[in-house]
Every structure is written in C-alpha cells, then in structure tokens.
C-alpha cells in the first residue's frame, strides 16, 4: 500500500494532536481510505471549538467493467466468465440479472459465471459497466471524518470535488474565520482549495 504523501495533524494541545493523529490514522485505515488519500491536513482547536480537515485524493478508477474482473470466453450458445476479482461479483451478477434475466445467468462456483442464450456479444458483455467506485468514496470519506471529529461537533460544512475535499465542524455556528482556515490549511500542503 502506498503511503499518504502528506499527513499532518495540528492541534493547540500537543498531546491531543498526537492522539488525534493516531485516531485519524486508525479510522482512515479501517475505512480503507489510505489508498485513495494523497494529502491530508487536520487542524483541531478545542477552545474555539473547531475541527478542519482538508486534503487531496489520488486518481480513483472510474467505472469498473466486466472485462476488468473476468475473462469472457464465448462458446456456442453460451459465454463462460472466469472471475479473477470477486470484489465486484455481486454488482456484476445484478447487472446480468437486470439485462438478461436470472434464467440466463448461472454461477456454478465463485469463480465461474455462465451466460446462456443471451443476445449480447462477448465484447458487449466485457464492456458492461458494473460499478463506480468513486460514487461511494465521498460518502465513506465524510463518514470517516465524522468518526475522527470530536464528539459534539455537529455543525458542519463539507465540500468535495475535483479531487479535493474539506470538512469543517464545530459545536457553534461556523464563522467566516473558521471557514477561512480551509484556505490556510490547503496552503500548508502546497495546494489551493
């Protein structure tokens, strides 16, 4: 697994910063987000109170297609798919059921799927989209940051787009000064919001 290029936790209390760095690392690891985060900077000031997390993401594969996880072997009247990656097996089966019907899809074992009597070519089957991993990424990232954020910081501002994200939370109403911290923390990473 490739490490995060920049991972900084800044806190007004030194011991609190060390604890939050460990918490953030554990939560991001548990949610399998270390592989997609390129840079992250977290700032916590319990006296204000404010929590700010900003970062950039690595390029995430867009659409997963049948050909990405299986070899399609056309035969007379059927196609046998040899599954090489089970990660997207369930969404692939659902896509097949939706398009061809359950009667035309058989799974004799976990590494084999057989399509019988389908009107699609092998190439069309290989090109079928079965998942978009980036769709769930934002939801997973926000959930993980909620876990890292101090308890009681319920007022939030979340932004995500063009491979950058920011998450600001507080117990109180968010002020312009608090939201300005986003630009400041992106600048520390050598980035612009």
XYZ file of C-alpha atoms in Angstrom:
193
model
C 0.000 0.000 0.000
C 1.349 3.396 -0.971
C 1.675 5.859 1.918
C -0.016 9.236 2.096
C 2.411 11.868 0.759
C 1.418 14.468 3.377
C -0.340 13.604 6.662
C -0.366 16.313 9.307
C -2.465 16.741 12.428
C -2.190 20.162 14.028
C -3.682 20.782 17.452
C -3.360 23.564 20.017
C -2.604 20.849 22.594
C 0.477 18.719 21.802
C -0.800 15.539 23.453
C -4.222 15.959 21.871
C -2.552 16.290 18.458
C -0.690 13.006 18.946
C -3.913 11.259 19.968
C -5.852 12.667 17.033
C -3.117 11.647 14.615
C -3.447 8.054 15.839
C -7.253 8.226 15.747
C -7.230 9.665 12.203
C -4.731 7.061 11.019
C -6.755 4.191 12.516
C -10.099 5.447 11.164
C -8.735 6.062 7.657
C -7.086 2.635 7.696
C -10.259 0.932 8.959
C -12.298 2.593 6.193
C -9.678 1.645 3.576
C -9.145 5.308 2.640
C -5.347 5.473 2.985
C -5.056 4.097 -0.547
C -7.053 6.973 -2.064
C -5.907 9.965 0.010
C -2.896 11.775 -1.405
C -2.586 14.561 1.206
C -4.495 15.398 4.373
C -4.144 18.162 6.964
C -6.266 18.128 10.120
C -6.487 21.109 12.480
C -8.192 20.981 15.880
C -8.661 23.811 18.364
C -10.945 22.725 21.217
C -11.009 26.260 22.693
C -12.650 27.862 19.610
C -14.030 24.998 19.117
C -13.197 23.975 15.532
C -12.139 20.914 13.558
C -10.846 21.310 9.996
C -9.764 18.529 7.633
C -8.595 19.307 4.102
C -6.959 17.094 1.542
C -6.436 15.839 -1.957
C -7.274 12.457 -3.405
C -5.353 10.207 -5.746
C -6.903 9.386 -9.102
C -9.608 6.826 -8.492
C -10.560 4.330 -11.154
C -13.829 5.424 -12.615
C -16.084 2.732 -13.991
C -15.433 -0.971 -13.376
C -16.446 -3.103 -16.348
C -16.971 -6.875 -16.629
C -13.710 -7.180 -18.595
C -11.823 -5.676 -15.633
C -12.732 -8.566 -13.334
C -13.432 -11.500 -15.642
C -12.280 -13.223 -18.828
C -15.205 -13.749 -21.178
C -14.965 -16.978 -23.186
C -17.668 -17.225 -25.870
C -18.831 -20.726 -26.793
C -21.723 -21.954 -28.869
C -24.936 -20.807 -27.174
C -23.226 -19.591 -24.010
C -20.425 -17.500 -22.526
C -18.274 -18.661 -19.642
C -16.774 -15.961 -17.463
C -13.687 -16.776 -15.390
C -13.745 -14.393 -12.422
C -10.336 -13.018 -11.409
C -11.532 -10.479 -8.799
C -14.549 -11.199 -6.584
C -14.778 -7.611 -5.303
C -17.443 -6.666 -7.844
C -19.028 -10.084 -8.343
C -22.342 -9.165 -6.673
C -22.906 -5.982 -8.732
C -21.889 -7.883 -11.877
C -24.483 -10.590 -11.212
C -27.128 -7.920 -10.565
C -26.260 -6.216 -13.874
C -26.580 -9.558 -15.677
C -29.920 -10.346 -13.999
C -31.267 -6.898 -14.885
C -30.190 -7.139 -18.512
C -30.580 -10.842 -19.336
C -32.871 -12.215 -16.599
C -31.996 -14.714 -13.866
C -32.880 -17.660 -16.116
C -29.897 -16.869 -18.362
C -27.309 -16.471 -15.582
C -25.756 -19.427 -13.757
C -22.993 -19.412 -11.164
C -21.726 -22.960 -10.607
C -18.904 -21.776 -8.331
C -17.493 -18.500 -7.027
C -15.020 -18.122 -9.886
C -17.348 -19.002 -12.765
C -20.444 -17.388 -14.261
C -22.189 -18.841 -17.308
C -24.493 -16.795 -19.528
C -26.753 -18.878 -21.774
C -28.934 -17.733 -24.638
C -28.047 -14.041 -24.372
C -28.239 -11.694 -27.344
C -25.089 -9.731 -26.454
C -21.671 -10.351 -27.985
C -18.637 -11.193 -25.851
C -17.341 -7.671 -26.464
C -20.636 -6.128 -25.277
C -20.505 -8.243 -22.107
C -16.885 -7.215 -21.451
C -17.859 -3.529 -21.807
C -20.836 -3.694 -19.416
C -20.405 -1.246 -16.530
C -20.879 -2.917 -13.149
C -19.640 -0.407 -10.563
C -18.421 3.145 -9.999
C -16.022 3.099 -7.006
C -15.793 6.888 -6.876
C -19.541 7.156 -6.181
C -19.195 5.774 -2.654
C -15.851 7.436 -1.940
C -17.257 10.795 -0.820
C -19.798 9.122 1.470
C -17.058 6.935 3.011
C -14.725 9.909 3.433
C -17.359 12.071 5.159
C -18.320 9.163 7.428
C -14.663 8.602 8.378
C -14.121 12.301 9.103
C -17.247 12.313 11.301
C -15.615 9.479 13.268
C -12.356 11.445 13.664
C -14.112 14.719 14.502
C -14.599 15.441 18.233
C -17.897 14.315 19.740
C -20.456 17.107 19.776
C -19.106 18.977 16.736
C -22.424 18.733 14.900
C -22.381 21.952 12.835
C -20.579 21.004 9.633
C -19.563 22.256 6.218
C -18.450 19.595 3.720
C -17.058 20.156 0.243
C -15.818 17.623 -2.281
C -14.871 17.985 -5.907
C -12.071 17.865 -8.468
C -10.033 15.543 -6.244
C -10.059 17.888 -3.214
C -12.131 17.816 -0.059
C -12.710 19.911 3.034
C -14.612 19.153 6.213
C -15.176 21.803 8.887
C -17.057 21.126 12.116
C -17.802 22.943 15.349
C -20.113 22.962 18.341
C -21.070 26.526 17.433
C -22.131 28.276 14.260
C -19.359 28.266 11.671
C -17.862 31.718 11.169
C -16.067 33.195 8.174
C -12.820 32.979 10.178
C -13.365 29.269 10.759
C -14.121 28.647 7.104
C -11.040 30.718 6.124
C -8.921 28.065 7.841
C -9.676 25.805 4.869
C -7.611 28.025 2.540
C -4.839 28.324 5.117
C -4.549 24.558 5.626
C -4.616 23.847 1.875
C -1.748 26.373 1.539
C 0.290 24.448 4.128
C 0.056 21.403 1.858
C 1.085 23.455 -1.174
C -2.431 23.300 -2.618
C -5.253 25.724 -3.348
C -8.841 24.945 -2.347
